[in-house]
Structure formats: C-alpha cells, structure tokens
Amino acid sequence: MKTAIISGASRGIGKTTAISLAKEGYRVIVNYLNSQESADKVCEDINSAGGSAIAYKADMSDPSQIVAMTQYVKNNFGSIDLVVANAGIGLNSLLIDCSDEEIRKVIDVNLIGVITLCREVGKIMLSQKSGNIVTLSSMWGQVGGSCESVYSAAKGGIIAFTKAIAKEFSLSGVRANCVAPGFIDTSMNSNLSQSDKLTVIDEIPLFRAGSPQDVADAILWLASEKASYVTGQVISVNGGLII
Ligand code: NAP
C-alpha cells in the first residue's frame, strides 16, 4: 500500500485531497495543527469506508515537528510515496500594516514549512529511489496579489523551489510539481463578504469559485502514473482567472 502525507488535511483542499487519495488506495497521513476533531473525523470516515488513515498533529512552522512526523511515518509504514505540501495560512493586509510577527509567521508556515517538509521527505524518497511531491502555491504566487504581498512572496517561492527540486531529485526517480489554485471555496476565504465573493466570481471566466475537489483532482493526476512524464510544472486550477 502506498503512503501519502498531506499537510493541513483537517479542512479544505487538504481534507478533500486526503479523502480522494484514500479512495485511490493510498494510506493517508492526515496532518493537522488545531482542528483535531475535524482531522479525526476525516480519518474515521476514510477508515469506516475501508480505507486507511491516521491523524498526525505537527506544526508545519516547526522543523523539529516535521522531522518527527516524517520519521514516524517512515518507521511505521516503511515508505513515503507521496507528499502533498498543502498546509498554508493567509494574510490579507496592506504591506505597510504587516507586523514582523505576521510576516515571519506566513513565511514560516507557507514557505519554510514546505521546504523543510520536502527536505525531510526527500531524504526518504531519494534513498527509496521513488516518490512524488506536490506543492500548493496560489495564483498570487504567479502574478502577485495586492494586500497579499507576503503571501504572494511565499507562494512565488514555492514555485521556484518546486522547479528546483524537480531538477535536483529527478535522477532519483522523484517527481515534483506544483498546483496553483485560484479562488477556491474554503474557509481561507471566509473573511470575504458574500458580495465580495460575487465580485471575484464575476471576474472568473468559468463564472464560479473552484471547489476543493477541483484542486484535489489536479493533485491526484500529478500523483498518478498518467503524469509520469510531468515534473517541475505548475498546474493552474483557477477557472481561467489568471492565464
Ligand atoms: P484552509 O481551509 O484554511 O485549511 C488550511 C489547512 O492548513 C488546515 O487543515 C490547517 O490545519 C492547516 N494548517 C495551517 N497552518 C498549519 C500549520 N502551521 N501546521 C499544520 N497545518 C496547518 O485552507 P485551504 O483553502 O484548504 O488551502 C490549502 C492550501 O491551498 C494552502 O496552502 C493555501 O494557501 C492554498 N490556496 C488556497 C486558495 C483558496 O482560495 N482557498 C487559493 C490558492 C491557494 P488546522 O485547522 O488543523 O490548524
């Protein structure tokens, strides 16, 4: 049985990805930080449907917790076949209003957390000579978002980082790709009023918000053998908003 770690799988895109991967036969490690109840429920649903899931609490902004999680998975399940570096937080604020703490937090979780997770999983995948990495960027990592400059910097960094490790890991049979979602209907956008949401949707050529499943499907394709000749790429899942 293949094993996948999905960071930030208690809610939103990560949750739907974990459920979808479990349906494809993966044993899934449902990483979470605060939403234990929700992570446990994701695992309960997967396990009662005949799949295999465990919840694992680890803060993606703490390298020692990332090391402990990857070692736990390696020691208990033998291999790590897929990592989906999904955990992320938003920061909607004018740059001039961002505090040092806010800037550091967003970079720690969204960028350094992804780099550290991929480094730790990379050690295991390189020794296995197989593995698959999917990172989560954002359309703002591609074009920059006003009032989301620090978030954009972290997400842009993820794109460059993913392309770099795709080259570095390729000789060891490890692929690395990135998914860049647009406007997806999750709690990350719960700060927007209904009318703000409709204004955004009005700008989207496909005239709807994306669903977590839209993003999960792209992740599943990248993780599958159907994408065996695809590495170092950014797949935009944004309804045509950013082309
Ligand atoms: P979400 O619904 O807010 O869920 C975020 C997930 O990340 C939760 O499971 C949360 O876990 C976890 N998380 C946050 N900080 C963490 C930390 N320090 N350590 C471990 N887990 C942590 O977000 P989403 O919309 O599904 O977003 C998923 C990814 O897609 C993010 O990287 C986001 O930047 C990216 N994205 C989203 C959109 C969008 O429109 N929604 C667009 C572009 C990109 P707990 O609740 O357990 O703390």
Coordinates of N, CA, C and O and ligand atoms in Angstrom, one line a residue, residues 7-14 31-36 58-61 85-89 105 109-110 136-139 151 155 180-189, ligand 1:
S7 N -0.1 17.6 4.3 CA -0.1 18.6 5.4 C -1.3 19.4 5.3 O -1.8 19.8 4.2
G8 N -1.8 19.8 6.5 CA -3.0 20.6 6.5 C -4.2 19.9 5.9 O -4.9 20.4 5.1
A9 N -4.5 18.7 6.4 CA -5.6 17.9 5.8 C -6.8 17.8 6.7 O -7.7 17.0 6.4
S10 N -6.9 18.6 7.7 CA -8.1 18.6 8.6 C -9.2 19.3 8.0 O -10.4 19.1 8.3
R11 N -8.9 20.2 7.0 CA -10.0 21.1 6.4 C -9.7 21.3 4.9 O -8.6 21.1 4.5
G12 N -10.7 21.9 4.2 CA -10.5 22.5 2.9 C -9.9 21.5 1.8 O -10.2 20.4 1.7
I13 N -8.9 22.1 1.1 CA -8.3 21.3 0.0 C -7.6 20.1 0.5 O -7.7 19.0 -0.1
G14 N -6.9 20.2 1.6 CA -6.1 19.1 2.1 C -7.0 17.9 2.5 O -6.7 16.8 2.2
N31 N -2.3 15.2 8.3 CA -1.6 16.2 9.2 C -2.6 17.3 9.6 O -3.4 17.8 8.7
Y32 N -2.5 17.8 10.8 CA -3.3 19.0 11.2 C -2.5 19.7 12.3 O -1.5 19.2 12.8
L33 N -3.0 20.9 12.7 CA -2.4 21.6 13.8 C -3.5 21.8 14.9 O -3.4 21.3 16.0
N34 N -4.5 22.6 14.6 CA -5.5 23.0 15.6 C -6.8 22.2 15.5 O -7.5 22.0 16.5
S35 N -7.2 21.7 14.3 CA -8.5 21.1 14.1 C -8.5 19.6 14.4 O -8.7 18.8 13.4
Q36 N -8.2 19.2 15.6 CA -8.1 17.8 15.9 C -9.4 17.0 15.6 O -9.4 15.9 15.0
A58 N 1.1 18.1 13.8 CA 2.5 18.6 13.7 C 2.4 20.0 13.1 O 1.7 20.2 12.1
D59 N 3.1 20.9 13.7 CA 3.1 22.3 13.3 C 4.1 22.5 12.1 O 5.3 22.3 12.3
M60 N 3.6 22.8 11.0 CA 4.5 22.9 9.8 C 5.4 24.1 9.9 O 6.3 24.3 9.0
S61 N 5.3 25.0 10.9 CA 6.3 26.0 11.1 C 7.4 25.6 12.1 O 8.2 26.5 12.4
A85 N 2.3 19.0 0.0 CA 2.7 20.1 0.9 C 1.6 21.2 0.8 O 1.8 22.1 0.0
N86 N 0.6 21.0 1.5 CA -0.7 21.8 1.3 C -0.9 22.9 2.4 O -1.5 23.9 2.2
A87 N -0.4 22.6 3.7 CA -0.8 23.5 4.8 C -0.4 24.9 4.5 O 0.7 25.2 4.0
G88 N -1.3 25.8 4.8 CA -1.0 27.2 4.5 C -1.9 28.1 5.2 O -3.0 27.7 5.7
I89 N -1.5 29.4 5.4 CA -2.3 30.4 6.1 C -2.3 31.6 5.2 O -1.3 31.9 4.5
K105 N 5.5 34.7 10.4 CA 4.6 33.5 10.5 C 4.2 33.0 9.1 O 4.2 31.8 8.9
V109 N 5.3 29.2 7.9 CA 4.3 28.2 7.6 C 4.3 27.9 6.1 O 4.4 26.7 5.6
N110 N 4.1 28.9 5.3 CA 3.8 28.7 3.9 C 5.1 28.4 3.0 O 4.9 27.8 2.0
L136 N 1.6 23.2 -2.9 CA 0.5 24.1 -3.2 C 0.9 25.5 -3.2 O 1.4 26.0 -2.2
S137 N 0.9 26.1 -4.4 CA 1.2 27.6 -4.5 C -0.2 28.3 -4.5 O -1.1 27.9 -3.8
S138 N -0.3 29.3 -5.3 CA -1.5 30.1 -5.5 C -1.3 30.9 -6.7 O -0.2 31.2 -7.2
M139 N -2.5 31.4 -7.3 CA -2.4 32.3 -8.4 C -1.6 33.6 -8.0 O -0.9 34.2 -8.8
Y151 N 2.1 36.8 1.5 CA 1.5 35.5 1.0 C 2.0 35.3 -0.4 O 2.5 34.1 -0.7
K155 N 4.3 32.1 -1.8 CA 3.7 31.2 -2.8 C 4.6 31.3 -4.1 O 4.7 30.3 -4.8
A180 N -1.3 25.5 -8.5 CA -1.6 26.9 -8.2 C -3.1 27.2 -8.3 O -3.6 27.5 -9.3
P181 N -3.8 27.1 -7.1 CA -5.3 27.3 -7.2 C -5.6 28.8 -7.3 O -4.8 29.7 -6.9
G182 N -6.8 29.1 -7.9 CA -7.3 30.4 -7.9 C -8.2 30.6 -6.7 O -7.8 30.4 -5.6
F183 N -9.4 31.0 -7.0 CA -10.4 31.3 -5.9 C -11.2 30.1 -5.5 O -12.0 29.6 -6.3
I184 N -10.8 29.4 -4.4 CA -11.4 28.2 -4.0 C -12.3 28.3 -2.8 O -11.9 29.1 -1.9
D185 N -13.4 27.7 -2.8 CA -14.4 27.9 -1.8 C -14.0 27.1 -0.5 O -14.5 25.9 -0.3
T186 N -13.2 27.7 0.3 CA -12.8 27.1 1.6 C -12.8 28.2 2.7 O -13.0 29.3 2.4
S187 N -12.6 27.7 3.9 CA -12.6 28.7 5.0 C -11.5 29.8 4.9 O -11.5 30.8 5.5
M188 N -10.5 29.5 4.0 CA -9.4 30.5 3.8 C -10.0 31.8 3.3 O -9.5 32.9 3.4
N189 N -11.2 31.7 2.6 CA -11.8 32.9 2.0 C -13.1 33.3 2.8 O -13.9 34.1 2.4
Ligands
NAP1 P1 -8.0 26.1 4.8 O1 -9.3 25.6 4.5 O2 -7.8 27.4 5.6 O3 -7.2 24.9 5.5 C1 -5.8 25.2 5.9 C2 -5.3 23.9 6.4 O4 -3.9 24.1 6.8 C3 -5.9 23.4 7.7 O5 -6.1 22.0 7.7 C4 -5.0 23.8 8.8 O6 -5.0 22.9 9.9 C5 -3.7 23.7 8.1 N1 -2.6 24.5 8.7 C6 -2.5 25.8 8.9 N2 -1.4 26.1 9.5 C7 -0.7 25.0 9.8 C8 0.5 24.6 10.5 N3 1.3 25.6 11.0 N4 0.8 23.3 10.6 C9 0.0 22.3 10.1 N5 -1.2 22.6 9.5 C10 -1.5 23.9 9.3 O7 -7.1 26.4 3.5 P2 -7.3 25.8 2.0 O8 -8.1 26.8 1.3 O9 -7.7 24.4 2.0 O10 -5.8 26.0 1.5 C11 -5.0 24.9 1.3 C12 -3.7 25.4 0.5 O11 -4.1 25.9 -0.7 C13 -3.0 26.5 1.2 O12 -1.6 26.3 1.1 C14 -3.5 27.7 0.5 O13 -2.5 28.8 0.6 C15 -3.6 27.2 -0.9 N6 -4.6 28.0 -1.7 C16 -5.9 28.2 -1.3 C17 -6.7 29.0 -2.1 C18 -8.1 29.2 -1.8 O14 -8.8 30.1 -2.4 N7 -8.7 28.6 -0.8 C19 -6.2 29.6 -3.2 C20 -4.9 29.5 -3.6 C21 -4.1 28.6 -2.8 P3 -5.7 23.2 11.3 O15 -7.1 23.7 11.1 O16 -5.7 21.8 12.0 O17 -4.8 24.1 12.1

